[in-house]
Coordinates of C-alpha atoms in Angstrom, one line a residue:
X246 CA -5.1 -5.6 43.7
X247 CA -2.5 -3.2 44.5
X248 CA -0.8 -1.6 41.5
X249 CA 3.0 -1.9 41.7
X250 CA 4.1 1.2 41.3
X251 CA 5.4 2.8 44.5
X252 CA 9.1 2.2 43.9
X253 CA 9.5 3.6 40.6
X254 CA 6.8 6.2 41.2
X255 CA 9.0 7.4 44.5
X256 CA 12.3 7.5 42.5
X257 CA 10.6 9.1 39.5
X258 CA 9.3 11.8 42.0
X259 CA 12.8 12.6 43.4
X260 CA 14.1 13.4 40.3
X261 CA 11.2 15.4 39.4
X262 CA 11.3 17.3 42.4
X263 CA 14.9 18.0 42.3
X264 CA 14.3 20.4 39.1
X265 CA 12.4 22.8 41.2
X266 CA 14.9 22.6 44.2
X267 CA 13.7 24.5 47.5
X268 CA 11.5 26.6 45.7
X269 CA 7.1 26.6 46.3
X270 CA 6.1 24.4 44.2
X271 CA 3.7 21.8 43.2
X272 CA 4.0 19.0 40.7
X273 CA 2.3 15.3 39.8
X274 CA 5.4 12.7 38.9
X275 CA 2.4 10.1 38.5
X276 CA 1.3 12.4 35.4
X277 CA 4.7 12.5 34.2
X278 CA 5.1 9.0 34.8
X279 CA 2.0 7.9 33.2
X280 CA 3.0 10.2 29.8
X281 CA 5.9 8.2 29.5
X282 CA 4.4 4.7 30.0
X283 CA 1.8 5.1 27.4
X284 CA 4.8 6.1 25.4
X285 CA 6.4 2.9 26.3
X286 CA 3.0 0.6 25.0
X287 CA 4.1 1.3 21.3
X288 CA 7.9 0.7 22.0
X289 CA 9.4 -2.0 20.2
X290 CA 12.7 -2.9 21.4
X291 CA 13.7 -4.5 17.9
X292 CA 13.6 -1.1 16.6
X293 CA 14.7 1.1 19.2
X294 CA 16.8 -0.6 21.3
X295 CA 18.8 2.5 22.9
X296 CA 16.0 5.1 23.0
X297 CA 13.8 1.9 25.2
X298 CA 16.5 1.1 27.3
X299 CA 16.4 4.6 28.3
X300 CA 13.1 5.2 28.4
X301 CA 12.8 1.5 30.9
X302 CA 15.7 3.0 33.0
X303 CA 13.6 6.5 33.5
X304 CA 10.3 4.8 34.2
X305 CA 12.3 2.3 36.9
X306 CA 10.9 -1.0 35.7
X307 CA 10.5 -2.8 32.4
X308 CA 8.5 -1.6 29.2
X309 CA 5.8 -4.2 28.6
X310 CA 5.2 -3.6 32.9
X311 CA 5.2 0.1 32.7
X312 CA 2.7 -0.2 29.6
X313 CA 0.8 -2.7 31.1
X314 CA 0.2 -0.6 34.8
X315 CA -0.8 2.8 32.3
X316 CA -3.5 0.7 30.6
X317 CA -4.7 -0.6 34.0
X318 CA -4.7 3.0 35.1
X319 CA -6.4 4.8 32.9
X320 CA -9.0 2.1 31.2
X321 CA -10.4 1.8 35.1
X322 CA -10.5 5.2 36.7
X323 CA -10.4 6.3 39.6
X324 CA -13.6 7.9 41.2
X325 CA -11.9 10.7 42.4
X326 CA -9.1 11.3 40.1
X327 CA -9.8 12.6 36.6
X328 CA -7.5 11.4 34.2
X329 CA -6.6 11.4 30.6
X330 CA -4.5 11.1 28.0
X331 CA -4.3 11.7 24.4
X332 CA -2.0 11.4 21.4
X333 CA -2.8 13.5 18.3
X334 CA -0.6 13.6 15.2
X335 CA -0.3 15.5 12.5
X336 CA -2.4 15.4 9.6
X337 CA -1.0 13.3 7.0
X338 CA 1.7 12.3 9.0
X339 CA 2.0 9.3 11.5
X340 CA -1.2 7.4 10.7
X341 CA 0.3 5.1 8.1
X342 CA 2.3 2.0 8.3
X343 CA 1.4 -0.4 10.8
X344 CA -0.8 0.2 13.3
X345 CA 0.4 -2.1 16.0
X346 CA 0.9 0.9 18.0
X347 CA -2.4 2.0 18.2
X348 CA -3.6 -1.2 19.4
X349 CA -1.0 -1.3 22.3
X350 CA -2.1 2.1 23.5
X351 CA -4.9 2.1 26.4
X352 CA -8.0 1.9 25.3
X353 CA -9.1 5.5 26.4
X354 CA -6.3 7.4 25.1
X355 CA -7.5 9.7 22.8
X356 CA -5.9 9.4 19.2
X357 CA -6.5 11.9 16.0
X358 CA -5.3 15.1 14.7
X359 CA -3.3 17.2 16.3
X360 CA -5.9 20.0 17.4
X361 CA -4.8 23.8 17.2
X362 CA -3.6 26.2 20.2
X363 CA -7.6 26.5 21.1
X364 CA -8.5 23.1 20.9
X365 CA -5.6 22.0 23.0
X366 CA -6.6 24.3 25.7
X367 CA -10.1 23.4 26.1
X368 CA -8.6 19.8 26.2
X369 CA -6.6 20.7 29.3
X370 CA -9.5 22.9 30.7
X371 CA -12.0 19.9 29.8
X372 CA -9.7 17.6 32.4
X373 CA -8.2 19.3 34.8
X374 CA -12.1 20.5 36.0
X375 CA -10.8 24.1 34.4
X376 CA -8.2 24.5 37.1
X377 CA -5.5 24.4 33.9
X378 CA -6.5 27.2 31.5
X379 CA -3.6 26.4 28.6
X380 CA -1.6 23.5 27.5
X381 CA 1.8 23.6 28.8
X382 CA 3.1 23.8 24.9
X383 CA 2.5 26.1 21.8
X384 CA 1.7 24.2 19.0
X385 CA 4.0 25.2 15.8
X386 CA 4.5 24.2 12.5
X387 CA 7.0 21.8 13.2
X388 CA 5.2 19.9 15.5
X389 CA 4.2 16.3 14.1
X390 CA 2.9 15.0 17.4
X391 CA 2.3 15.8 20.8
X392 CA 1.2 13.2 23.8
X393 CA -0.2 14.5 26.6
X394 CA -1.7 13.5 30.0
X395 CA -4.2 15.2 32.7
X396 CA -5.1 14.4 36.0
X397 CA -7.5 16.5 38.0
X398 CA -8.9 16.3 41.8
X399 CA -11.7 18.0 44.0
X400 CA -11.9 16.3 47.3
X401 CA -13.7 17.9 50.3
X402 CA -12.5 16.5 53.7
X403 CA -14.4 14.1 55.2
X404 CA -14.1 16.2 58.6
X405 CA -13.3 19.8 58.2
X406 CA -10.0 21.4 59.9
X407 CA -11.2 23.9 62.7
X408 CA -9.5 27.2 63.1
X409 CA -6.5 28.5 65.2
X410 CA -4.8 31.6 66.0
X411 CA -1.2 31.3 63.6
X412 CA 0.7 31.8 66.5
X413 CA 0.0 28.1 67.1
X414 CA 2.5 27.2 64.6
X415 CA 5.3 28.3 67.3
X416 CA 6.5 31.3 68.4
X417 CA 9.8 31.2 66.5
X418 CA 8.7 29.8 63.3
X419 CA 8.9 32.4 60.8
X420 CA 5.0 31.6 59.6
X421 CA 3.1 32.4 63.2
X422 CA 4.5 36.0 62.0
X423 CA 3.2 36.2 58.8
X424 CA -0.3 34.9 59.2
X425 CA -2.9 35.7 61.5
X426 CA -5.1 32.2 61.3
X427 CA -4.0 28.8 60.6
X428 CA -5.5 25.0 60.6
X429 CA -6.2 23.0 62.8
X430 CA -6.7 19.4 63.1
X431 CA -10.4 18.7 64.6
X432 CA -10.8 16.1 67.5
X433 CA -11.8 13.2 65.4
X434 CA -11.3 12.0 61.6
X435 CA -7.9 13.3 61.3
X436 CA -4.4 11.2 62.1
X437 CA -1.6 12.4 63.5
X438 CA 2.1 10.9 64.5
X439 CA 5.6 11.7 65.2
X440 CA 7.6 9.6 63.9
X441 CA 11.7 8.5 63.7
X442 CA 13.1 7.9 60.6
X443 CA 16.9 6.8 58.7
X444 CA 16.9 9.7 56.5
X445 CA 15.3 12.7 58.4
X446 CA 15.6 11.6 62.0
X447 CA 11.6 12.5 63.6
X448 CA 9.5 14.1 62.0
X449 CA 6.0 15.4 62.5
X450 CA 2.7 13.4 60.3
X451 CA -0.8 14.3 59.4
X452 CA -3.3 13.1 57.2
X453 CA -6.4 14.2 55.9
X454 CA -8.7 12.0 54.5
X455 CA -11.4 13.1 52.0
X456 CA -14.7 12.1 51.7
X457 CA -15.1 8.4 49.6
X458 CA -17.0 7.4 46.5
X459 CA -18.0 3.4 46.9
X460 CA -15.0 3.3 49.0
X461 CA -12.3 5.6 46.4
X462 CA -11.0 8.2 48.3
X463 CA -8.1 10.4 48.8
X464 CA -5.4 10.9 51.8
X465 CA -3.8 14.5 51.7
X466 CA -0.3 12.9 53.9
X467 CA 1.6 16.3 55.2
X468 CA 4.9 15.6 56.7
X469 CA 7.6 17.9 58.1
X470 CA 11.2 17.4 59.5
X471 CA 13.5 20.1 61.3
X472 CA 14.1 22.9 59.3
X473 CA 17.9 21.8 58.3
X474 CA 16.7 18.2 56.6
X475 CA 17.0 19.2 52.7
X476 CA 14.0 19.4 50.8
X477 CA 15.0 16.3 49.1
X478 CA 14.9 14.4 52.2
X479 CA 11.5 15.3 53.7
X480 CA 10.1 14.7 50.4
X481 CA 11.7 11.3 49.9
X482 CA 10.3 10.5 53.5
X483 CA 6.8 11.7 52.5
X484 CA 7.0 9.2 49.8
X485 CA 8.0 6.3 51.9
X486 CA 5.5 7.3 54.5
X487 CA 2.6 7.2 51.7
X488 CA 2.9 3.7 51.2
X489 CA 0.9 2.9 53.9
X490 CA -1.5 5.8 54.0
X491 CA -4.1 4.8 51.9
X492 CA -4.6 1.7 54.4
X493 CA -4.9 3.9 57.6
X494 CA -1.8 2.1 59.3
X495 CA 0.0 4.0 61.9
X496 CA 3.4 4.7 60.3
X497 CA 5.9 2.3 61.0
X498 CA 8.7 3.9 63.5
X499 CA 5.5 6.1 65.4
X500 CA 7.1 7.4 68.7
X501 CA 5.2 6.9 71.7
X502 CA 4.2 10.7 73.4
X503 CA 5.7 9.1 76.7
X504 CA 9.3 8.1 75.4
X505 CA 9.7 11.9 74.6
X506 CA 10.4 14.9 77.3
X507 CA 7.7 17.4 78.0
X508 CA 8.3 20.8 76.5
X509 CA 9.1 22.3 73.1
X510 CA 11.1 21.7 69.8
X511 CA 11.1 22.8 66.2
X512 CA 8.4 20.8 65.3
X513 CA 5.7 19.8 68.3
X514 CA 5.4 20.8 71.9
X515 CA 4.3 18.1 74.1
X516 CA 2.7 18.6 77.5
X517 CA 1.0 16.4 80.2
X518 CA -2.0 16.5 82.6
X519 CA -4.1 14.8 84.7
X520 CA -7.3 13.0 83.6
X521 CA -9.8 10.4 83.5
X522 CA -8.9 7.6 80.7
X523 CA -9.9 4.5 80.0
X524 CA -6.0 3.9 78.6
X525 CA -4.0 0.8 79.7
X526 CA -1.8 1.6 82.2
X527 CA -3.7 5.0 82.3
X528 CA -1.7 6.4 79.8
X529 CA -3.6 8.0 76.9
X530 CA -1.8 10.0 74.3
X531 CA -3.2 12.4 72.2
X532 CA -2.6 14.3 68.7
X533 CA -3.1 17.6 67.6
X534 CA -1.5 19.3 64.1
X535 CA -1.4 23.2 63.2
X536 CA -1.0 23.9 59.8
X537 CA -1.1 26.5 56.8
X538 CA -3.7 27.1 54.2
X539 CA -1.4 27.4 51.0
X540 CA -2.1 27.0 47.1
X541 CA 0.6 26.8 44.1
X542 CA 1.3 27.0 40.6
X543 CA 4.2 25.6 39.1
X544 CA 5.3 24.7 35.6
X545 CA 7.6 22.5 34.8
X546 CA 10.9 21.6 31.9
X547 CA 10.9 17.9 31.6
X548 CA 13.3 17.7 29.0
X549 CA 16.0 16.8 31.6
X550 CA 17.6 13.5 30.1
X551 CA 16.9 11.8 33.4
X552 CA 12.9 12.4 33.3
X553 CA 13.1 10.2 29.8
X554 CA 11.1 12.2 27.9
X555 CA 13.8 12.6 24.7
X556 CA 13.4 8.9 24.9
X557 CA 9.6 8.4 25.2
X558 CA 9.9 10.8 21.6
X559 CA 12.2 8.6 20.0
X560 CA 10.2 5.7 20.7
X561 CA 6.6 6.7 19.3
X562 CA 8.7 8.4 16.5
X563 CA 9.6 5.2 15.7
X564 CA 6.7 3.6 16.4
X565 CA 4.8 5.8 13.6
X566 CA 7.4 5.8 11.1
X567 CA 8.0 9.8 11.8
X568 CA 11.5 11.9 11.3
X569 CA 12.2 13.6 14.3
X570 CA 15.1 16.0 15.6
X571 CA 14.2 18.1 18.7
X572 CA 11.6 17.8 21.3
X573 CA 10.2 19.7 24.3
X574 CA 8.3 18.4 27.3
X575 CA 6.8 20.4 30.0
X576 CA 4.1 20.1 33.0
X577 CA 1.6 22.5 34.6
X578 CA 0.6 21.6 38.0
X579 CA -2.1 23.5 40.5
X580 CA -3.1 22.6 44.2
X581 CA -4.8 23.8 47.0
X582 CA -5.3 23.3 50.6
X583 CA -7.7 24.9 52.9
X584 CA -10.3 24.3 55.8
X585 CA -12.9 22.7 53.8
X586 CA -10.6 20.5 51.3
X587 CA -8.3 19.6 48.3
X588 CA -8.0 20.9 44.8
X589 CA -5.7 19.9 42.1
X590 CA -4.3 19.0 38.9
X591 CA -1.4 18.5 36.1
X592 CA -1.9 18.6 32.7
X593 CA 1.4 15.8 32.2
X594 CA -22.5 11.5 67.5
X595 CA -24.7 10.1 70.5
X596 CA -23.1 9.6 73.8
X597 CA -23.2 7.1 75.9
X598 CA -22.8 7.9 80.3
X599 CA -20.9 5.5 82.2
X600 CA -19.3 6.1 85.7
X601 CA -16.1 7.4 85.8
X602 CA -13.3 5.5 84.9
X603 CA -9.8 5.6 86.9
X604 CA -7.3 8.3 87.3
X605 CA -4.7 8.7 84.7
X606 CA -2.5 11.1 82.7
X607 CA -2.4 12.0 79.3
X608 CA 0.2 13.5 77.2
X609 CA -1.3 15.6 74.5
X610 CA 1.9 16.5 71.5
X611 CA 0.6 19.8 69.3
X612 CA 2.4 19.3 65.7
X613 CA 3.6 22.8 64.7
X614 CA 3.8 22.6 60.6
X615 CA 5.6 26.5 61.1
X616 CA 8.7 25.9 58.5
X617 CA 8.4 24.3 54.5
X618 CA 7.3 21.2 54.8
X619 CA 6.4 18.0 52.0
X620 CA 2.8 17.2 50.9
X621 CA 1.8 13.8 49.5
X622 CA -2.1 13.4 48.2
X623 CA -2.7 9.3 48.1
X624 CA -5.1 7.6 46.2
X625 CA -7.4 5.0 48.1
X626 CA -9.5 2.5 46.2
X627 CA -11.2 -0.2 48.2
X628 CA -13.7 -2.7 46.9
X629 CA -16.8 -3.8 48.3
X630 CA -15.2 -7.9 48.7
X631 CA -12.5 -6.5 50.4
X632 CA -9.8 -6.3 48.5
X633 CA -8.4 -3.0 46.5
X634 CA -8.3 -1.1 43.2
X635 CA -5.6 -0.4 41.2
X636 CA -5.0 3.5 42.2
X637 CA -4.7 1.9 46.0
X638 CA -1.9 3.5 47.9
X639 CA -0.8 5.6 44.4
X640 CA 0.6 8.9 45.5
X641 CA -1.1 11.5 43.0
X642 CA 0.2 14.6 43.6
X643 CA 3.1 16.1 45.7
X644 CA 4.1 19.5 47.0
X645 CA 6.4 21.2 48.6
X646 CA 4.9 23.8 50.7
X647 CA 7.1 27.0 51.4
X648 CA 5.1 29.9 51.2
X649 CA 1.4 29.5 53.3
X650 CA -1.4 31.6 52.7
X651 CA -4.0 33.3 55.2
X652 CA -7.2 31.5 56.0
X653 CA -9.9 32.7 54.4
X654 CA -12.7 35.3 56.3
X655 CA -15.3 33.4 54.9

């Protein structure tokens, strides 16, 4: 089954993303969001009405549904998706009264003693696959609790990106000057599209999928729009466009290569020759995408009153009978995309000869990813009886890409 998450995931995400602005950056709302629905298992309404109603309006759906999609989450993991969570109090404080909270948390959430600085690092090391060094917080005296999340990938692609000259990326994007090499997509195992949408009018589509574990993979979804569509926008889009990723449908709103005229724009240039296909109607169309290599490292202040963090506090300080009177919340995120795969993580051939078939064209449309563009990594889970896991369709992490990087000599 399919968890239901992608609304208030996507709405979560935009406000998330809206704290780092235009800037390079990287972050995982489904780590934030996660936080604050384990938050929500020990939230009882009786008690703290206010702080739950805000904390259900931040997480975009009801408490006991938000609690009960973090247990399904994290008590069946995904293959390729580390995760874990933890909630450590300190000594002497928070572990008397009742213990109805405990109970309500998922079962493998870690719960004890608050650890010191050290021990909270090699927590974040020990699930992020040591791509987080440190824990996004100091520990100080006056901390009485801390709750904290991780969630870690290593994917390689199921068919590696061969190699381009940048200039690829277009002549006048400011990228084909900076870089001398750049990705791209290989002739098979990759999908491509362009296609129209309400918010950001056409924009460009590729997806990588990575190799799968009993049918658990991943599906790295880059998407760009022309360069005057607000971050915001193409991120939102991104989103949207994930929904179906996971399932390997052709985006809904795909343009077809010959309702579109030959020659260049921002994004794709599109050009048309004679071949042999076996088409219908003899009209093939084809798919190509150029992109960056790029990495990031972004930290980020969750304490905005619209992420629901101030709430999530009130409500486990309620929950364990603790006096509270400031909180902070913040989110270290890492990613990387190259030739040969994905990286990342948040602590929060035979042929067969046949005789020629007819004449035809085909129009072949070269995806130029030259300008900052949105990134969306999406979580597949298929079972062996056909149906799907509860990390199906689940964006994971999200980027957006502004500054690329060189492809690596080796």
């Amino acid at each position: 089954m399919r968890t239901d998450l992608h609304g208030p995931l996507s709405a979560y995400a935009a406000r998330l993303h809206a704290t780092a602005g235009d800037q390079h950056h990287v972050a995982s709302p489904l780590g934030a969001w996660l936080l604050l629905a384990v938050g929500a298992t020990t939230a009882d309404p009786a008690t703290a009405e206010e702080a739950a109603a805000e904390l259900a309006r931040a997480l975009g759906t009801d408490l006991p549904n938000a609690a009960e999609v973090a247990r399904t989450l994290l008590d069946a993991p995904h293959p390729l998706v580390g995760s874990a969570t933890a909630l450590w109090h300190r000594s002497g404080q928070g572990d008397g009264g009742p213990a109805a909270w405990r109970a309500a948390l998922p079962r493998t959430t870690e719960v004890g003693v608050l650890p010191d600085q050290a021990g909270l690092d090699a927590w974040a090391r020990e699930h992020t696959l040591g791509l987080i060094e440190t824990f996004p917080l100091k520990v100080s005296p006056q901390v009485v609790f801390a709750l904290a999340s991780a969630l870690a990938t290593r994917v390689s692609w199921a068919t590696p990106f061969d190699v381009a000259d940048a200039r690829a990326l277009g002549a006048d994007t400011p990228w084909a000057g900076q870089l001398r090499r750049a990705l791209r997509s290989p002739s098979h195992g990759h999908r491509c599209a362009i296609v129209n949408t309400a918010r950001a009018g056409d924009v460009i589509v590729h997806a990588a999928p990575a190799q799968t574990t009993d049918g658990a993979g991943l599906v790295v979804l880059s998407v760009a729009a022309a360069p005057q569509v607000p971050p915001a926008e193409v991120l939102a889009v991104a989103y949207d466009l994930s929904a179906g990723a996971a399932d390997g449908a052709q985006p809904a709103g795909s343009r077809s290569l010959f309702d579109l005229p030959l020659g260049e724009t921002a994004l794709w240039t599109l050009t048309e020759e004679r071949v042999r296909t076996h088409a219908r109607d003899g009209r093939e169309e084809r798919h190509t995408a150029v992109l960056p290599c790029w990495s990031a490292r972004s930290e980020h202040d969750l304490t905005a009153p619209a992420l629901g963090f101030g709430a999530a506090v009130d409500v486990l300080a309620t929950a364990m009978m603790l006096r509270v009177e400031e909180f902070d919340a913040r989110q270290t995120a890492v990613a990387r995309f190259d030739r040969y795969g994905f990286e990342a993580a948040a602590v929060t051939g035979m042929v067969g000869l046949t005789s020629l078939p007819p004449e035809g064209v085909a129009r072949t449309a070269e995806l130029r990813f030259g300008h900052p563009y949105a990134v969306v990594a999406v979580a597949t889970d298929a079972r062996a009886d056909g149906g799907t896991g509860p990390w199906h369709g689940l964006p994971v992490f999200s980027t957006w890409v502004a500054e690329p990087e060189e492809v690596p000599e080796g």
